[in-house]
Short mmCIF file of C-alpha atoms in Angstrom, two decimals:
data_model
loop_
_atom_site.label_atom_id
_atom_site.label_comp_id
_atom_site.label_asym_id
_atom_site.label_seq_id
_atom_site.Cartn_x
_atom_site.Cartn_y
_atom_site.Cartn_z
CA MET A 123 -15.53 -21.19 -16.74
CA SER A 124 -19.02 -22.58 -16.94
CA ASN A 125 -22.10 -20.50 -17.51
CA THR A 126 -23.34 -21.69 -14.13
CA SER A 127 -20.37 -20.22 -12.28
CA THR A 128 -20.58 -17.07 -14.36
CA ARG A 129 -24.24 -16.45 -13.55
CA THR A 130 -24.15 -17.43 -9.87
CA ARG A 131 -24.50 -14.49 -7.51
CA TRP A 132 -22.34 -15.19 -4.52
CA THR A 133 -23.17 -13.79 -1.12
CA ASP A 134 -20.31 -12.46 0.99
CA VAL A 135 -20.58 -15.40 3.39
CA ARG A 136 -20.56 -18.02 0.64
CA LEU A 137 -17.63 -16.39 -1.14
CA LEU A 138 -15.57 -16.14 2.05
CA GLN A 139 -16.28 -19.80 2.77
CA ALA A 140 -15.42 -20.84 -0.78
CA LEU A 141 -12.13 -18.93 -0.67
CA GLU A 142 -11.09 -20.33 2.73
CA GLU A 143 -9.18 -23.20 1.12
CA VAL A 144 -7.33 -20.72 -1.12
CA VAL A 145 -6.49 -18.55 1.88
CA GLU A 146 -5.06 -21.57 3.68
CA ARG A 147 -2.98 -22.57 0.66
CA GLU A 148 -1.69 -19.04 0.10
CA LEU A 149 -0.92 -18.63 3.79
CA ASP A 150 1.17 -21.82 3.74
CA ARG A 151 3.01 -20.58 0.67
CA HIS A 152 3.56 -17.17 2.26
CA LEU A 153 5.01 -18.67 5.44
CA ARG A 154 7.39 -20.81 3.40
CA VAL A 155 8.85 -17.87 1.49
CA PHE A 156 8.71 -15.18 4.18
CA LYS A 157 12.07 -14.62 5.84
CA GLU A 158 12.21 -13.26 9.36
CA TRP A 159 13.99 -9.92 9.79
CA MET A 160 14.65 -7.67 12.75
CA PRO A 161 13.75 -3.97 12.59
CA HIS A 162 16.50 -2.93 14.99
CA GLU A 163 19.14 -4.26 12.60
CA TYR A 164 18.21 -1.67 9.97
CA VAL A 165 18.35 1.38 12.25
CA PRO A 166 21.57 3.48 12.42
CA TRP A 167 21.59 3.75 16.21
CA SER A 168 25.11 5.20 16.17
CA ARG A 169 23.70 8.37 14.63
CA GLY A 170 21.38 8.89 17.58
CA ARG A 171 21.76 11.37 20.43
CA ASP A 172 19.50 12.98 23.01
CA PHE A 173 16.95 15.57 21.98
CA ASP A 174 16.05 18.67 23.95
CA GLY A 175 13.46 18.17 26.68
CA PRO A 176 13.78 16.27 29.95
CA LEU A 177 17.17 14.84 28.89
CA GLY A 178 18.58 18.26 27.97
CA GLY A 179 19.88 17.18 24.59
CA GLU A 180 20.25 18.99 21.29
CA PRO A 181 17.17 20.47 19.54
CA TRP A 182 16.32 19.17 16.08
CA SER A 183 17.13 21.30 13.02
CA ALA A 184 16.66 20.58 9.33
CA GLU A 185 20.36 20.56 8.47
CA GLN A 186 20.82 17.48 10.66
CA SER A 187 18.77 15.33 8.30
CA PRO A 188 20.61 12.96 5.96
CA LEU A 189 17.63 12.88 3.62
CA THR A 190 16.65 14.83 0.54
CA GLU A 191 13.58 17.02 0.91
CA VAL A 192 11.38 14.61 -1.03
CA GLY A 193 12.83 11.77 1.03
CA ARG A 194 11.71 13.45 4.26
CA VAL A 195 8.25 14.23 2.89
CA SER A 196 7.70 10.76 1.48
CA LEU A 197 9.01 8.94 4.55
CA VAL A 198 6.64 10.85 6.80
CA VAL A 199 3.71 9.99 4.53
CA ASN A 200 4.76 6.34 4.48
CA LEU A 201 5.18 6.20 8.25
CA LEU A 202 1.90 7.92 9.07
CA THR A 203 0.20 5.50 6.68
CA GLU A 204 1.75 2.53 8.47
CA ASP A 205 0.84 4.04 11.86
CA ASN A 206 -2.86 3.49 11.23
CA LEU A 207 -2.42 -0.30 11.41
CA PRO A 208 -4.91 -0.68 14.31
CA SER A 209 -7.64 0.75 12.10
CA TYR A 210 -6.63 -1.40 9.13
CA HIS A 211 -6.65 -4.49 11.33
CA HIS A 212 -10.13 -3.63 12.57
CA GLU A 213 -11.41 -3.21 9.03
CA ILE A 214 -10.08 -6.47 7.62
CA ALA A 215 -10.78 -8.50 10.76
CA THR A 216 -14.38 -7.30 10.66
CA LEU A 217 -14.71 -8.26 7.00
CA PHE A 218 -12.70 -11.48 6.87
CA GLY A 219 -13.27 -12.74 10.41
CA ARG A 220 -10.93 -13.88 13.17
CA ASP A 221 -11.42 -17.63 12.80
CA GLY A 222 -9.97 -20.28 10.54
CA ALA A 223 -7.47 -19.54 7.79
CA TRP A 224 -8.87 -16.05 7.28
CA GLY A 225 -8.27 -15.13 10.90
CA THR A 226 -4.79 -16.66 10.90
CA TRP A 227 -3.89 -14.58 7.85
CA VAL A 228 -5.33 -11.37 9.32
CA HIS A 229 -3.17 -11.72 12.43
CA GLN A 230 -0.08 -12.81 10.48
CA TRP A 231 -0.43 -9.84 8.14
CA THR A 232 -0.91 -7.46 11.06
CA SER A 233 2.15 -8.74 12.91
CA GLU A 234 4.31 -8.35 9.82
CA GLU A 235 2.98 -4.87 9.03
CA ALA A 236 3.71 -3.70 12.58
CA ARG A 237 7.41 -4.00 11.86
CA HIS A 238 7.16 -1.29 9.22
CA SER A 239 6.09 1.55 11.48
CA MET A 240 8.63 0.39 14.08
CA VAL A 241 11.61 0.49 11.75
CA LEU A 242 10.56 3.67 9.94
CA ARG A 243 10.08 5.65 13.15
CA ASP A 244 13.27 4.36 14.73
CA TYR A 245 15.23 5.26 11.61
CA LEU A 246 13.75 8.76 11.40
CA ILE A 247 14.41 9.52 15.07
CA ALA A 248 17.86 7.92 15.33
CA SER A 249 19.09 9.67 12.18
CA ARG A 250 17.38 12.97 13.08
CA ALA A 251 15.74 12.95 9.67
CA VAL A 252 12.59 14.85 10.68
CA ASP A 253 11.30 17.07 13.46
CA PRO A 254 10.24 14.54 16.14
CA VAL A 255 7.69 16.90 17.69
CA GLU A 256 5.91 17.55 14.40
CA LEU A 257 6.05 13.84 13.59
CA GLU A 258 4.44 12.85 16.89
CA ARG A 259 1.72 15.48 16.60
CA ALA A 260 0.94 14.31 13.06
CA ARG A 261 0.75 10.71 14.28
CA MET A 262 -1.68 11.64 17.03
CA THR A 263 -3.92 13.56 14.65
CA HIS A 264 -3.89 10.85 12.00
CA MET A 265 -4.57 7.99 14.40
CA ARG A 266 -7.32 9.92 16.19
CA ASN A 267 -9.02 10.32 12.83
CA GLY A 268 -8.72 6.58 12.23
CA PHE A 269 -9.43 4.94 8.91
CA VAL A 270 -12.67 3.87 7.29
CA SER A 271 -12.22 1.74 4.18
CA ASP A 272 -13.96 2.80 1.00
CA ASN A 273 -14.59 -0.92 0.43
CA ARG A 274 -15.83 -1.99 3.85
CA HIS A 275 -19.17 -2.94 2.30
CA SER A 276 -17.68 -5.91 0.45
CA PRO A 277 -14.99 -8.52 1.15
CA LEU A 278 -14.55 -9.01 -2.60
CA HIS A 279 -13.99 -5.29 -3.16
CA THR A 280 -11.54 -5.32 -0.26
CA VAL A 281 -9.54 -8.19 -1.77
CA ALA A 282 -9.42 -6.32 -5.08
CA TYR A 283 -8.37 -3.10 -3.36
CA VAL A 284 -5.53 -4.58 -1.33
CA ALA A 285 -4.17 -6.44 -4.36
CA PHE A 286 -3.48 -3.02 -5.88
CA GLN A 287 -2.79 -1.15 -2.64
CA GLU A 288 -0.11 -3.52 -1.38
CA LEU A 289 1.75 -3.14 -4.67
CA ALA A 290 1.29 0.63 -4.53
CA THR A 291 2.76 0.67 -1.04
CA ARG A 292 5.68 -1.47 -2.16
CA ILE A 293 6.41 0.90 -5.05
CA SER A 294 6.10 3.94 -2.79
CA HIS A 295 8.56 2.53 -0.26
CA ARG A 296 11.02 1.42 -2.93
CA ASN A 297 10.96 4.73 -4.81
CA THR A 298 11.26 6.65 -1.54
CA GLY A 299 14.42 4.72 -0.76
CA HIS A 300 15.88 5.51 -4.17
CA ALA A 301 15.06 9.22 -3.74
CA SER A 302 16.13 9.48 -0.11
CA GLY A 303 19.80 10.25 -0.65
CA ASP A 304 20.75 7.87 2.18
CA PRO A 305 21.97 4.33 1.35
CA LEU A 306 20.94 3.10 4.81
CA CYS A 307 17.41 4.36 4.25
CA ASP A 308 17.33 2.75 0.82
CA ARG A 309 18.37 -0.62 2.27
CA MET A 310 15.80 -0.41 5.04
CA LEU A 311 12.98 0.43 2.66
CA ALA A 312 14.00 -2.38 0.32
CA GLN A 313 13.30 -4.79 3.18
CA VAL A 314 9.95 -3.17 3.95
CA ALA A 315 9.04 -3.21 0.25
CA ASN A 316 9.80 -6.92 0.11
CA ASP A 317 7.16 -7.56 2.78
CA GLU A 318 4.63 -5.50 0.86
CA ASN A 319 5.38 -7.47 -2.30
CA LEU A 320 4.68 -10.77 -0.52
CA HIS A 321 1.40 -9.35 0.77
CA MET A 322 0.50 -8.22 -2.74
CA ILE A 323 1.13 -11.72 -4.11
CA PHE A 324 -1.15 -13.21 -1.45
CA TYR A 325 -4.03 -10.90 -2.32
CA ARG A 326 -3.41 -11.01 -6.06
CA ASN A 327 -3.62 -14.81 -6.01
CA LEU A 328 -6.73 -14.62 -3.89
CA LEU A 329 -8.29 -12.21 -6.39
CA GLY A 330 -7.40 -14.64 -9.18
CA ALA A 331 -9.28 -17.38 -7.34
CA ALA A 332 -12.26 -15.05 -6.92
CA PHE A 333 -12.31 -14.55 -10.70
CA GLU A 334 -12.54 -18.32 -11.10
CA LEU A 335 -15.46 -18.59 -8.69
CA ALA A 336 -17.39 -15.38 -9.39
CA PRO A 337 -16.04 -13.76 -12.56
CA ASP A 338 -18.86 -11.26 -13.04
CA GLN A 339 -18.72 -10.03 -9.46
CA ALA A 340 -14.92 -9.97 -9.44
CA MET A 341 -14.86 -7.94 -12.64
CA GLN A 342 -17.33 -5.46 -11.20
CA ALA A 343 -15.32 -5.21 -7.98
CA VAL A 344 -12.04 -4.59 -9.81
CA THR A 345 -13.58 -1.95 -12.06
CA GLU A 346 -15.15 -0.11 -9.14
CA VAL A 347 -11.95 -0.30 -7.08
CA VAL A 348 -9.79 1.01 -9.92
CA THR A 349 -12.30 3.79 -10.57
CA ASN A 350 -12.36 4.98 -6.96
CA PHE A 351 -8.85 4.03 -5.80
CA ARG A 352 -7.33 6.08 -2.98
CA MET A 353 -4.25 5.33 -0.92
CA PRO A 354 -5.07 4.53 2.73
CA GLY A 355 -3.17 7.57 4.00
CA HIS A 356 -5.31 10.08 2.12
CA GLY A 357 -6.79 11.49 5.32
CA MET A 358 -3.54 12.38 7.06
CA PRO A 359 -2.65 16.03 7.80
CA GLY A 360 -1.09 17.76 4.79
CA PHE A 361 -1.56 14.78 2.49
CA GLU A 362 -2.44 16.73 -0.65
CA ARG A 363 0.61 18.99 -0.44
CA ALA A 364 2.88 16.03 0.31
CA ALA A 365 1.35 14.01 -2.53
CA ALA A 366 2.02 16.84 -4.98
CA ARG A 367 5.70 16.96 -3.99
CA ILE A 368 6.01 13.18 -4.13
CA ALA A 369 4.37 13.14 -7.55
CA VAL A 370 6.69 15.71 -9.13
CA ASP A 371 9.78 13.96 -7.77
CA GLY A 372 8.67 10.66 -9.25
CA VAL A 373 8.03 8.67 -6.08
CA TYR A 374 4.32 8.12 -6.76
CA ASN A 375 2.21 9.81 -9.40
CA PRO A 376 -0.37 8.99 -12.11
CA ARG A 377 2.28 7.46 -14.37
CA VAL A 378 3.64 5.24 -11.60
CA HIS A 379 0.11 4.30 -10.52
CA LEU A 380 -0.85 3.18 -14.00
CA ASP A 381 2.37 1.57 -15.23
CA ASP A 382 3.75 0.07 -12.03
CA VAL A 383 0.61 -0.77 -10.06
CA LEU A 384 -2.61 -1.15 -12.05
CA LEU A 385 -1.32 -2.69 -15.25
CA PRO A 386 1.00 -5.32 -13.69
CA VAL A 387 -1.82 -6.74 -11.56
CA LEU A 388 -4.39 -6.65 -14.36
CA ARG A 389 -2.02 -8.25 -16.85
CA HIS A 390 -0.98 -10.96 -14.43
CA LEU A 391 -4.62 -11.90 -13.91
CA LYS A 392 -5.34 -11.54 -17.66
CA VAL A 393 -8.42 -9.52 -16.77
CA ALA A 394 -8.91 -8.14 -20.28
CA ALA A 395 -8.99 -11.67 -21.75
CA ILE A 396 -11.47 -13.24 -19.34
CA GLY A 397 -14.39 -14.68 -21.31
CA GLY A 398 -17.68 -16.34 -20.52
CA LEU A 399 -18.94 -13.32 -18.61
CA GLY A 400 -22.56 -12.41 -18.15
CA PRO A 401 -23.93 -9.00 -19.12
CA ASP A 402 -22.82 -7.36 -15.88
CA GLY A 403 -19.31 -8.74 -16.19
CA VAL A 404 -18.98 -7.75 -19.83
CA GLU A 405 -20.14 -4.23 -19.04
CA ALA A 406 -17.63 -3.94 -16.19
CA GLN A 407 -14.83 -5.31 -18.37
CA GLU A 408 -15.60 -2.73 -21.07
CA GLN A 409 -15.76 0.06 -18.49
CA LEU A 410 -12.38 -1.01 -17.14
CA GLY A 411 -10.85 -0.85 -20.61
CA LEU A 412 -12.21 2.65 -21.16
CA LEU A 413 -11.02 3.71 -17.72
CA LEU A 414 -7.49 2.53 -18.42
CA ASP A 415 -7.51 4.52 -21.65
CA THR A 416 -8.57 7.60 -19.69
CA LEU A 417 -5.90 7.03 -17.08
CA ALA A 418 -3.28 6.71 -19.83
CA VAL A 419 -4.29 10.11 -21.19
CA GLN A 420 -4.18 11.62 -17.70
CA ALA A 421 -0.74 10.10 -17.09
CA ALA A 422 0.57 11.57 -20.34
CA ARG A 423 -0.73 15.01 -19.39
CA PHE A 424 0.86 14.70 -15.98
CA ASP A 425 4.17 13.71 -17.61
CA GLU A 426 4.08 16.94 -19.60
CA ARG A 427 3.33 19.08 -16.54
CA ARG A 428 6.00 17.31 -14.53
CA ALA A 429 8.61 17.86 -17.23
CA ALA A 430 7.79 21.57 -17.29
CA ILE A 431 8.05 21.84 -13.49
CA LEU A 432 11.37 20.02 -13.42
CA ALA A 433 12.69 22.25 -16.22
CA ARG A 434 11.73 25.38 -14.27
CA ARG A 435 13.28 23.94 -11.14
CA ALA A 436 16.55 23.24 -12.99
CA ALA A 437 16.58 26.73 -14.54
CA ALA A 438 16.08 28.32 -11.12
CA LYS A 439 19.13 26.49 -9.81
CA GLY A 440 21.14 28.00 -12.66
#
């Protein structure tokens, strides 16, 4: 990296234009490796039957669910998160634009993501995994609230955020499948997680290109995103209680966030080893290192609390 590139302050417009060629290349790569799949093929329709209401079917009750308790909680969180796709589309389309390679990617990403809420909801309803009335009311509340990105002020911050967030979503789906207690659910979520992984690779590679063009600004963006990271579903009804249950049962928690999300992306991009930075970049790089140390301490403390909770839970079961 030259000192010129290191010291250049890129405007949002210039950076988006400079990254357009990378977006086009990554989009071509994505379309080559992406394999079409059909949501209806992953739904156990044979489990379905009419609910009470106009069709006079059977009311829902908890014992009908094939899922573990944490599986139900986590699947609802995952689905409500996916439900807010219209808001996510608005945010990224506003930032990245609807023209050229950026616009093509935005629409491709949106069309792929739409499958996730389709298949999750169909699975939950067909298998009677959750109360459909509560689920629909939660969807209405969450979508009425919409979503405002913490990083809407900056395309570069948004690229950094989604590089981590797409991997976090992949991990959440995959771990939910493992914890669900239903092999059909596990297989379905493995397919959804595969999509999220491909999206992560797109954004991670784009972030790598941003480091080549604007290393100081990219380092600052990554540090600020890691510092303030929140999952996109944080505003849904009952999120904090659900997140606590999901954390204790190992689906997503501080340890998973650090070891399976933050560190893999940062190591792949070799962020700690990037040299030739200006003062702002060096300061951000040092702050990031200190932050990761702090997060490691917090993860260790959480591990201790989680072990104690699980021990009490096991003792209570006798």
